[in-house]
Coordinates of C-alpha atoms and ligand atoms in Angstrom, one line a residue:
X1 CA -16.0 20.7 -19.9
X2 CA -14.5 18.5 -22.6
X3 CA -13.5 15.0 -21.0
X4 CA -10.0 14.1 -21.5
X5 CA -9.6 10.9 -23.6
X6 CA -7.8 8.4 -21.8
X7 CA -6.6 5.1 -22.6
X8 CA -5.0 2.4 -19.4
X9 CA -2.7 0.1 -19.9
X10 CA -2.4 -2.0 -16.5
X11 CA -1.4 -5.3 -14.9
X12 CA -3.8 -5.4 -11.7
X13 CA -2.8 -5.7 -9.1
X14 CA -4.4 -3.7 -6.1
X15 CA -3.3 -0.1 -7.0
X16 CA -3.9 -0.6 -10.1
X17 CA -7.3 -1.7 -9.2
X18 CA -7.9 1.7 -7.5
X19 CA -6.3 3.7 -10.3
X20 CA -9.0 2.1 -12.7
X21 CA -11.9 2.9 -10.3
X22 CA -10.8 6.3 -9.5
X23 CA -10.9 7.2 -13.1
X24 CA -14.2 5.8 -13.5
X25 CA -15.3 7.7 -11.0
X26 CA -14.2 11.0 -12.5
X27 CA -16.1 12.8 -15.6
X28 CA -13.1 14.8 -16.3
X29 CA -11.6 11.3 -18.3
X30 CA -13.3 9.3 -20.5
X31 CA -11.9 6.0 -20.6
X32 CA -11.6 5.2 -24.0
X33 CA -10.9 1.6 -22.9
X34 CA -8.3 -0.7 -20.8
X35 CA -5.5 -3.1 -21.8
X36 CA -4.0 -5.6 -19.3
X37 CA -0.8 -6.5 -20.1
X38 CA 1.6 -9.3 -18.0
X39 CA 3.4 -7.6 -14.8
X40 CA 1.8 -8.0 -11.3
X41 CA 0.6 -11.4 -12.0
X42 CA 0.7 -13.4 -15.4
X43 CA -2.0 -11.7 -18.1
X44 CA -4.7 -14.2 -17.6
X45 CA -5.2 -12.8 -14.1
X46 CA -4.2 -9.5 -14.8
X47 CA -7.4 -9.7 -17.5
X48 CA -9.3 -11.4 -15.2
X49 CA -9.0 -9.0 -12.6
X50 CA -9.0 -5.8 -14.8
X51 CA -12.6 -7.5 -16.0
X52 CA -14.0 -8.2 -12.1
X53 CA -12.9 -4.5 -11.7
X54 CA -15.6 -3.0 -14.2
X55 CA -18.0 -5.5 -13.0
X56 CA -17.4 -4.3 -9.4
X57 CA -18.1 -1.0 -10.7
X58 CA -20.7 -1.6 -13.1
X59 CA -19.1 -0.5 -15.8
X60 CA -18.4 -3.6 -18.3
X61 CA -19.2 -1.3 -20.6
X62 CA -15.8 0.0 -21.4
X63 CA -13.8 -2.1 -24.0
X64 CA -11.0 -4.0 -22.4
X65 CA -8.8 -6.3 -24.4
X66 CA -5.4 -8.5 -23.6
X67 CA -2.1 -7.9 -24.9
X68 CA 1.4 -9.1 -24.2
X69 CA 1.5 -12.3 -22.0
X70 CA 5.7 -11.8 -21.7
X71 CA 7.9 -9.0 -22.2
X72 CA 9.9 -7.7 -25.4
X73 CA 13.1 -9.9 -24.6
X74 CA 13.2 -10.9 -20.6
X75 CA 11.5 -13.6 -18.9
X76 CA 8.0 -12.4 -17.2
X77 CA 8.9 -11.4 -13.0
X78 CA 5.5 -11.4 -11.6
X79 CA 5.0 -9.7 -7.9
X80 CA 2.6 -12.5 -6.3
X81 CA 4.3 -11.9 -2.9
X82 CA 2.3 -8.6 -3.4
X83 CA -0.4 -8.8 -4.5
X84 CA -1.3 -12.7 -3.7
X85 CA -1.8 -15.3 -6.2
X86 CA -4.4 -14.2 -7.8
X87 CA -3.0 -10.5 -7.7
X88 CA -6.3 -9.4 -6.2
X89 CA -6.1 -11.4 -2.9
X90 CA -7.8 -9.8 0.2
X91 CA -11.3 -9.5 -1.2
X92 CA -14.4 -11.4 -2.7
X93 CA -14.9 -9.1 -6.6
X94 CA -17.7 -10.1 -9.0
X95 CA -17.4 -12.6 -11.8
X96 CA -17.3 -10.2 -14.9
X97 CA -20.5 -10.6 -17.3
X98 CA -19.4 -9.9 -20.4
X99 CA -16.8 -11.9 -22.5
X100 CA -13.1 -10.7 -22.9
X101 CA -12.6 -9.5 -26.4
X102 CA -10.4 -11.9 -28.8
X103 CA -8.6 -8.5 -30.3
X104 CA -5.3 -8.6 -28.8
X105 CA -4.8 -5.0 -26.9
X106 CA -1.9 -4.2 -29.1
X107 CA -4.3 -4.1 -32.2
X108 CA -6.4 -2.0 -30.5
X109 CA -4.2 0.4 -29.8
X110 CA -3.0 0.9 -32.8
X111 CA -6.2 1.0 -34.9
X112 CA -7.8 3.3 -31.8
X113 CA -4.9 5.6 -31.9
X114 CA -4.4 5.9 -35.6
X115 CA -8.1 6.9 -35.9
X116 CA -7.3 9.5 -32.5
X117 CA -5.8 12.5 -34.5
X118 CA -8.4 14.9 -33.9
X119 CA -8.9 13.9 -29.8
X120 CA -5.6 13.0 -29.0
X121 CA -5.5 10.0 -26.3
X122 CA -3.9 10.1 -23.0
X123 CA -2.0 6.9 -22.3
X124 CA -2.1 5.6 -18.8
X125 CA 0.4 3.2 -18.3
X126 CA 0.1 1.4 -14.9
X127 CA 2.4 -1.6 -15.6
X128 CA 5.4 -3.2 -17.9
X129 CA 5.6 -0.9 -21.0
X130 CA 5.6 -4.0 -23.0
X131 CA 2.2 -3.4 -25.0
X132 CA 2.9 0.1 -25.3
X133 CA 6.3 -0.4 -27.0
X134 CA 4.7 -3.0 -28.8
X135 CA 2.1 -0.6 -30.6
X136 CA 5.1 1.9 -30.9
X137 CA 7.3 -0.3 -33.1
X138 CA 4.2 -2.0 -34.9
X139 CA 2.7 1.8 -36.3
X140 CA 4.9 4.7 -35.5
X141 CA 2.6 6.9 -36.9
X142 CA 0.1 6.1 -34.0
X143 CA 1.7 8.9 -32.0
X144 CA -0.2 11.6 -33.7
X145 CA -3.1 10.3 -31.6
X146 CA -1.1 10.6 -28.4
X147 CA -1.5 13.8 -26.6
X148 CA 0.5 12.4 -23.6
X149 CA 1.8 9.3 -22.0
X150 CA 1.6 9.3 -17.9
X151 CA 3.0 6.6 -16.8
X152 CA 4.1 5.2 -13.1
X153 CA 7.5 3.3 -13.1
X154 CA 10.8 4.4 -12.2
X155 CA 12.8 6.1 -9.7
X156 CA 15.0 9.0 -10.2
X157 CA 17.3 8.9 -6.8
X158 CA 14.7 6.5 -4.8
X159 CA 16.3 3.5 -5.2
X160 CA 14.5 0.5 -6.9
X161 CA 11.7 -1.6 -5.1
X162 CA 13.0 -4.8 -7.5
X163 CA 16.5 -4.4 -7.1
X164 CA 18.4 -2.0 -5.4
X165 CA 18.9 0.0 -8.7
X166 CA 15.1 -0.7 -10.7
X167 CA 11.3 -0.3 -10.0
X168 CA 9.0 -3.2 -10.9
X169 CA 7.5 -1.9 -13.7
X170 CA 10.5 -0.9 -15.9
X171 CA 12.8 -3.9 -14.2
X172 CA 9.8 -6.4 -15.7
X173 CA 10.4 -5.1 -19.3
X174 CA 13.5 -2.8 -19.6
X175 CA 13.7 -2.8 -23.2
X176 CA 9.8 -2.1 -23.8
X177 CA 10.8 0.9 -21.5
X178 CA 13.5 2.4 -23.3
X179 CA 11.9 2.0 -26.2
X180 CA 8.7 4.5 -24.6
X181 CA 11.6 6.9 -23.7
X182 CA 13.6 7.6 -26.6
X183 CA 10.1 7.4 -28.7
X184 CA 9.8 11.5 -28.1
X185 CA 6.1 11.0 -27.2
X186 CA 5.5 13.7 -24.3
X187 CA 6.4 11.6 -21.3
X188 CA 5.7 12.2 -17.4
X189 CA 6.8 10.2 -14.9
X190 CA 5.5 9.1 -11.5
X191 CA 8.2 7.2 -10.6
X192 CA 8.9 5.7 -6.4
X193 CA 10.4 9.2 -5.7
X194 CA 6.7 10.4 -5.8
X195 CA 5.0 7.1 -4.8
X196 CA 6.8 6.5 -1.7
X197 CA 5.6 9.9 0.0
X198 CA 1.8 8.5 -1.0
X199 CA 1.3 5.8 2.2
X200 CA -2.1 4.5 3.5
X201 CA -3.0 5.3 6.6
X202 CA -4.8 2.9 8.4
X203 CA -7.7 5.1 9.1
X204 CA -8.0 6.0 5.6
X205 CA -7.8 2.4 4.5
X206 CA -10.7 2.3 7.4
X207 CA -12.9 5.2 6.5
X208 CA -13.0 3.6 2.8
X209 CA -15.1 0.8 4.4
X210 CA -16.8 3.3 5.7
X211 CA -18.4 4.8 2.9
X212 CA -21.1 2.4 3.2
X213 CA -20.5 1.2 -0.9
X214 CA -19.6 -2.1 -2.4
X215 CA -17.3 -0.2 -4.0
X216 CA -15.9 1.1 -0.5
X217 CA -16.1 -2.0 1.0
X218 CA -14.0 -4.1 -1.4
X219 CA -11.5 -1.8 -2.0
X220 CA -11.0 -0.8 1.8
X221 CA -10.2 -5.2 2.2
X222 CA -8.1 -5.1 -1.0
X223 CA -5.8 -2.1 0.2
X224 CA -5.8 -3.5 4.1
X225 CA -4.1 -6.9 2.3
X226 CA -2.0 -4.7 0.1
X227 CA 0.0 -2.8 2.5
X228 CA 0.7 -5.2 4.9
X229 CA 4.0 -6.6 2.3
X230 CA 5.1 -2.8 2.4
X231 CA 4.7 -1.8 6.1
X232 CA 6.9 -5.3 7.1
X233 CA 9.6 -4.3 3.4
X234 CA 9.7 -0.9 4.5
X235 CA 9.2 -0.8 8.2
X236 CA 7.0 2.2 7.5
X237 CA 3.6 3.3 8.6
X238 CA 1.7 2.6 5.6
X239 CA 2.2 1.3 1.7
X240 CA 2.6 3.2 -1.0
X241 CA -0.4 3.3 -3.6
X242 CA 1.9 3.9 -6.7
X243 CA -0.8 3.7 -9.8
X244 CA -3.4 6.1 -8.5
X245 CA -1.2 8.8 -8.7
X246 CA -1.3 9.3 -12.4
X247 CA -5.1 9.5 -12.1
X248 CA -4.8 12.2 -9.9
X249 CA -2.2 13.9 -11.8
X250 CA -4.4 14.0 -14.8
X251 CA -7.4 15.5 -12.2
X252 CA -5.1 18.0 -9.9
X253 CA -1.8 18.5 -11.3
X254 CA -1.3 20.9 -8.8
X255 CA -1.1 18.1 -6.1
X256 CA 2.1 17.1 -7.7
X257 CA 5.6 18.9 -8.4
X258 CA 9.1 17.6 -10.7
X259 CA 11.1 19.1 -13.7
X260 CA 11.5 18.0 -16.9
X261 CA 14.8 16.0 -17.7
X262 CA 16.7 13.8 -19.9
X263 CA 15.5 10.1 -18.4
X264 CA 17.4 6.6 -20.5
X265 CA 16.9 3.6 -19.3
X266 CA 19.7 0.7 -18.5
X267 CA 19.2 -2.3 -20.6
X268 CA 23.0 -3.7 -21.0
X269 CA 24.5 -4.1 -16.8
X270 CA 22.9 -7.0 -15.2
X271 CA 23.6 -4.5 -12.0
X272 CA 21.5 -1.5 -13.1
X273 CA 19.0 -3.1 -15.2
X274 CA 15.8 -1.1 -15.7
X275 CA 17.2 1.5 -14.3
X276 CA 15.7 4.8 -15.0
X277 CA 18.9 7.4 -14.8
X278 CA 17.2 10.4 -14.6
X279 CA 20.2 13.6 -15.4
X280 CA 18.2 16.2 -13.2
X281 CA 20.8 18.2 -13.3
X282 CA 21.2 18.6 -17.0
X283 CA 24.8 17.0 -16.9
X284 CA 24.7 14.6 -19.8
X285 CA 23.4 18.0 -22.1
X286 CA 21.1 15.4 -23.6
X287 CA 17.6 16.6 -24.3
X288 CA 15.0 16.5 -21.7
X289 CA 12.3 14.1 -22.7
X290 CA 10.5 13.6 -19.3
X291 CA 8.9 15.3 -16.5
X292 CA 10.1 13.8 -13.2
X293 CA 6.9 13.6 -10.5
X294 CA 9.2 13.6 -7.1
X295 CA 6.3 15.6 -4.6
X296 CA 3.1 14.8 -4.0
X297 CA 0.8 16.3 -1.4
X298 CA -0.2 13.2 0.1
X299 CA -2.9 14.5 2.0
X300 CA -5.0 15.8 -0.8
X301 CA -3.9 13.0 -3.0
X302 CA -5.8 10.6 -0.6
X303 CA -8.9 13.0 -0.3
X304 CA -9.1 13.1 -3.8
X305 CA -8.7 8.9 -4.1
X306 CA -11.5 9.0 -1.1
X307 CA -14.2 11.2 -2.3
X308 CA -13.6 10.0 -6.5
X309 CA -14.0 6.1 -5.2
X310 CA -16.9 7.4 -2.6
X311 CA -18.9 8.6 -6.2
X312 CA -19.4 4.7 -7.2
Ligands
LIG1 O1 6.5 -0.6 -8.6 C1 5.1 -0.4 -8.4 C2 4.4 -0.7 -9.7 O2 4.6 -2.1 -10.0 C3 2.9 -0.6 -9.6 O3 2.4 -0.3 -10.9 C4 2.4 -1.9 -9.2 O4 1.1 -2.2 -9.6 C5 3.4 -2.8 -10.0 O5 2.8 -2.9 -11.3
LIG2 CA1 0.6 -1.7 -11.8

């Protein structure tokens, strides 16, 4: 079995957090390397944290560099009320070892994916769009070494989680966001649609620190700080884990179900801004450019989180 190439761009951030580890944990990707970019919390603790993550799973080894400390146009939003102020709060990570890179993320990208034509890269975005748009406008030509771009933002009729019409991720940086859609790169979507039929459990927040890992451990104390801000927003019986699910549509796609539409993205009304309008039913006769993730099998999405995390 060939590894898929991967390539995540994220702004940890506790899901995110889980999404890096899950993939770490799975030889199906090869993780081709990690960008943080400015979303959850500001990028120096975005990078910071992206870095404890590897160290927590022993793997400084992959190449992880910083990008974009703001978005295209918009002030930076940051989601501390989240994710705490250091955007990791609820657990003790190691100090990463090795030193952050001086290359900024968006160079990377670009000199990684121009040299990717013969193994296309996955993109994994996990956060504002901001670096990827970045890369996009800097070297068009980079998307010969995209095979695919999976990203989680969004929300087709789910209402937003940042306003009542936009989801964090595209809200932070609407503009790097439309640019991503109309760029014709194959686009899939896991958008709150999907994400909100994904909730913890407290027993499976439980059994985590059960596995008898560091890995387990930390992550079971992360998540158990995480969802509390959801369960009191939502009144529901657990938080959703947004960013894991585009692992785990790269690993069992059959987990998940959509349709490909035509998906723009509001940049003008300071109503609707970063709204993703998703035409599902094919009114607008524009040209579908996205699949739209709305069902997840939650229970097998979580065994599949359990036993990939349960491998570190
Ligand atoms: O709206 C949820 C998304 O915003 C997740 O990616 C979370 O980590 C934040 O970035
Ligand atoms: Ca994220």
């Amino acid at each position: 079995m060939t590894a898929r190439s991967i390539i995540i761009d994220t702004d940890p951030g506790h899901d995110d957090a889980v999404a890096i580890l899950v993939a770490l944990a799975s030889p199906e990707l090869a993780v081709r390397g990690i960008t943080t970019v400015a979303g959850n919390v500001p990028l120096a603790l975005t990078t910071r944290n992206a870095r404890r993550v590897l160290a927590l799973a022993g793997r400084e080894d992959v190449p992880l560099f910083a990008g974009c400390g703001r978005p295209l146009l918009r002030p930076l939003v940051t989601a501390e009320a989240v994710h705490g102020q250091t955007g990791l709060d609820g657990a003790e990570l190691p100090e990463p070892t090795v030193p952050l890179s001086d290359r900024h993320a968006v160079d990377w990208l670009v000199d990684t994916l121009l040299a990717a034509r013969d193994d296309p890269v996955t993109l994994c975005p996990l956060g504002p769009l901001t670096n990827i748009a970045m890369a996009l406008v800097r070297e068009p030509r980079i998307a010969d070494g995209i095979a695919q771009v999976v990203l989680m933002g969004g929300a087709a009729f789910a209402g937003g989680n940042t306003t009542p019409a936009a989801e964090f991720n595209i809200y932070v940086d609407p503009h790097a966001a439309d640019i991503v859609f109309r760029s014709g790169l194959p686009l899939t979507m896991l958008p709150l649609d999907c994400t909100h039929k994904a909730l913890m459990q407290a027993d499976w927040i439980e059994g985590l620190g059960r596995l008898g890992t560091r890995v387990g451990q930390a992550v079971s104390a992360l998540l158990r700080f995480y969802q509390r801000y959801d369960v009191a927003k939502y009144g529901s019986s657990g938080g959703p884990l947004h960013d894991p699910t585009v692992i785990a549509y790269l690993l069992q796609p059959q987990l998940f179900a959509g349709k490909t539409c035509n998906v723009r993205v509001e940049v003008g009304s300071p109503l609707t801004l970063g709204m993703t309008v998703t035409d599902w039913w094919g009114v607008t006769g524009e040209p579908a450019n996205c699949t739209v993730i709305t069902e997840v099998d939650a229970a097998g999405f979580f065994a599949l989180v359990a036993d990939r995390l349960g491998r570190l």
